Amino acid sequence: MKQSISVESLTFWKSWRFRSVSNVTASCLPWRSTAASATARRRDTTMYAVSADSKGLDTVVGLLADVVLHPRLTEEEIEMARMAVQFELEDLNMRPDPEPLLTEMIHEAAFRENTVGLHRFCPTENIAKIDRDVLHSYLRNYYTPDRMVLAGVGIEHDHLVECARKYLLGARPAWGSGAAVDVDRSVAQYTGGVVKLERDMSKVSLGPAPFPELTHIMIGLESCSFLEADFIPFAVLNMMMGGGGSFSAGGPGKGMFTRLYLNVLNRHHWMYNATAYHHSYEDTGLLCIHASADPRQVREMVEIITKEFILMGGTVDVVELERAKTQLMSMLMMNLEARPVIFEDVGRQVLATRSRKLPHELCALIRDVRPEDIKRVASKMLRGKPAVAALGDLSDLPSYEHIQAALSSRDGRLPRTYRLFR
């Protein structure tokens, strides 16, 4: 993961054909290019994207091919990338929004020391170790033709194929034509577990207005990969849970009738956040709920979340299911109105499945989800071990064994604890 962050920081700087950033910009100006950057770095993919007039397709594909296959990686660039990575790590630890850090922690807990559980952000002690040889080794192993997809939107397919043959077919990359070695092809192994980080959250406010001290908890369970048929029911379940922050202004499409709003935020005024997330990959998935509250109410907050997990495997109201399906289809179609989203969708689907499901096919699959599908996938999920991430004042955090026992019970209640001295 550490090399991918550095590669992203170096993207669109210099290549052997475009010797500077200004050369890159100048080459795109005639075609009214609006973006030239690595627009997405996820746990499993990195996307290079350029938006420009379709008449400049030849130039744009040549630019992409050059920055991907022929980066110069000068010492000056690498040092600047090290500084960018260092700043990103500092920003991660200082920002008041804990969601990016909690997402890292829940993956680390769920997939202990393997695949998507490895650190996405480079450890501070490894920054200085990244040099040109390390980056070339990473590029040689993972920037191979079988791992690449060239996607385009709003252009002629034959013209794109012609440009691909011209600039990509048979091109010799800057790191040579040696065979890839030490490529990690392991399959994700879900382990479950807990990752805790004690931290003073009373001074995270960026301005003069005080920010309440909160403890953040994220509890997750293994779901499924996006290649499995159950991916759609899990997506609907995630939409049905919904949630958000206590300061949401509401309004159409904000999910104010989702379970986490109705059952949690509307009933417990002291809860600052309750949001469901679904992370899905080629060989695994993770459905989790993030909750925030005052440190003195951590135990009660955890019990509320475990109860919501248990209720997932219970009765599903037809009205709430139809609402969740409609909202999911609406979100899907709205996102696909943006061309950058479309070509990311095309690229990711083709990379994973060698084909692409069209929006109307996905909507048909969503409409076919029934209440028994939701109950079936939720019940199967609840049989697994939980993953727990906790950030802040954790003095009242229940033990992992108690959280696991609550998720294995009928009502989601934590085991009662008795203290002789308080």
XYZ file of N, CA and C in Angstrom, residues 213-217 270-273 291-298 301:
54
model
N -16.474 16.449 22.912
C -15.598 15.278 22.989
C -16.432 14.034 22.745
N -16.041 13.258 21.743
C -16.801 12.079 21.373
C -15.914 10.847 21.350
N -16.531 9.714 21.588
C -15.887 8.420 21.351
C -16.548 7.804 20.122
N -15.729 7.286 19.219
C -16.219 6.756 17.951
C -16.027 5.241 17.926
N -17.095 4.550 17.585
C -17.083 3.094 17.513
C -17.541 2.668 16.122
N -28.594 11.949 22.470
C -27.174 12.068 22.797
C -26.274 11.382 21.774
N -26.868 10.706 20.806
C -26.078 10.074 19.734
C -25.789 11.118 18.660
N -24.514 11.333 18.370
C -24.118 12.344 17.389
C -24.059 11.786 15.968
N -23.899 10.489 15.848
C -23.767 9.909 14.514
C -24.117 8.427 14.569
N -20.749 4.764 14.909
C -21.555 5.513 15.876
C -20.656 6.389 16.737
N -21.176 7.548 17.148
C -20.411 8.497 17.969
C -21.286 8.994 19.110
N -20.674 9.127 20.291
C -21.409 9.631 21.448
C -20.418 10.091 22.513
N -20.947 10.683 23.572
C -20.123 11.099 24.703
C -19.453 9.868 25.324
N -18.196 9.982 25.772
C -17.485 8.829 26.333
C -18.215 8.146 27.487
N -19.052 8.895 28.219
C -19.756 8.308 29.361
C -20.905 7.396 28.928
N -21.258 7.424 27.645
C -22.380 6.624 27.176
C -21.960 5.600 26.118
N -20.692 5.226 26.159
C -20.162 4.296 25.162
C -20.833 2.936 25.256
N -24.253 3.062 23.832
C -24.181 3.232 22.378
C -23.873 1.909 21.688
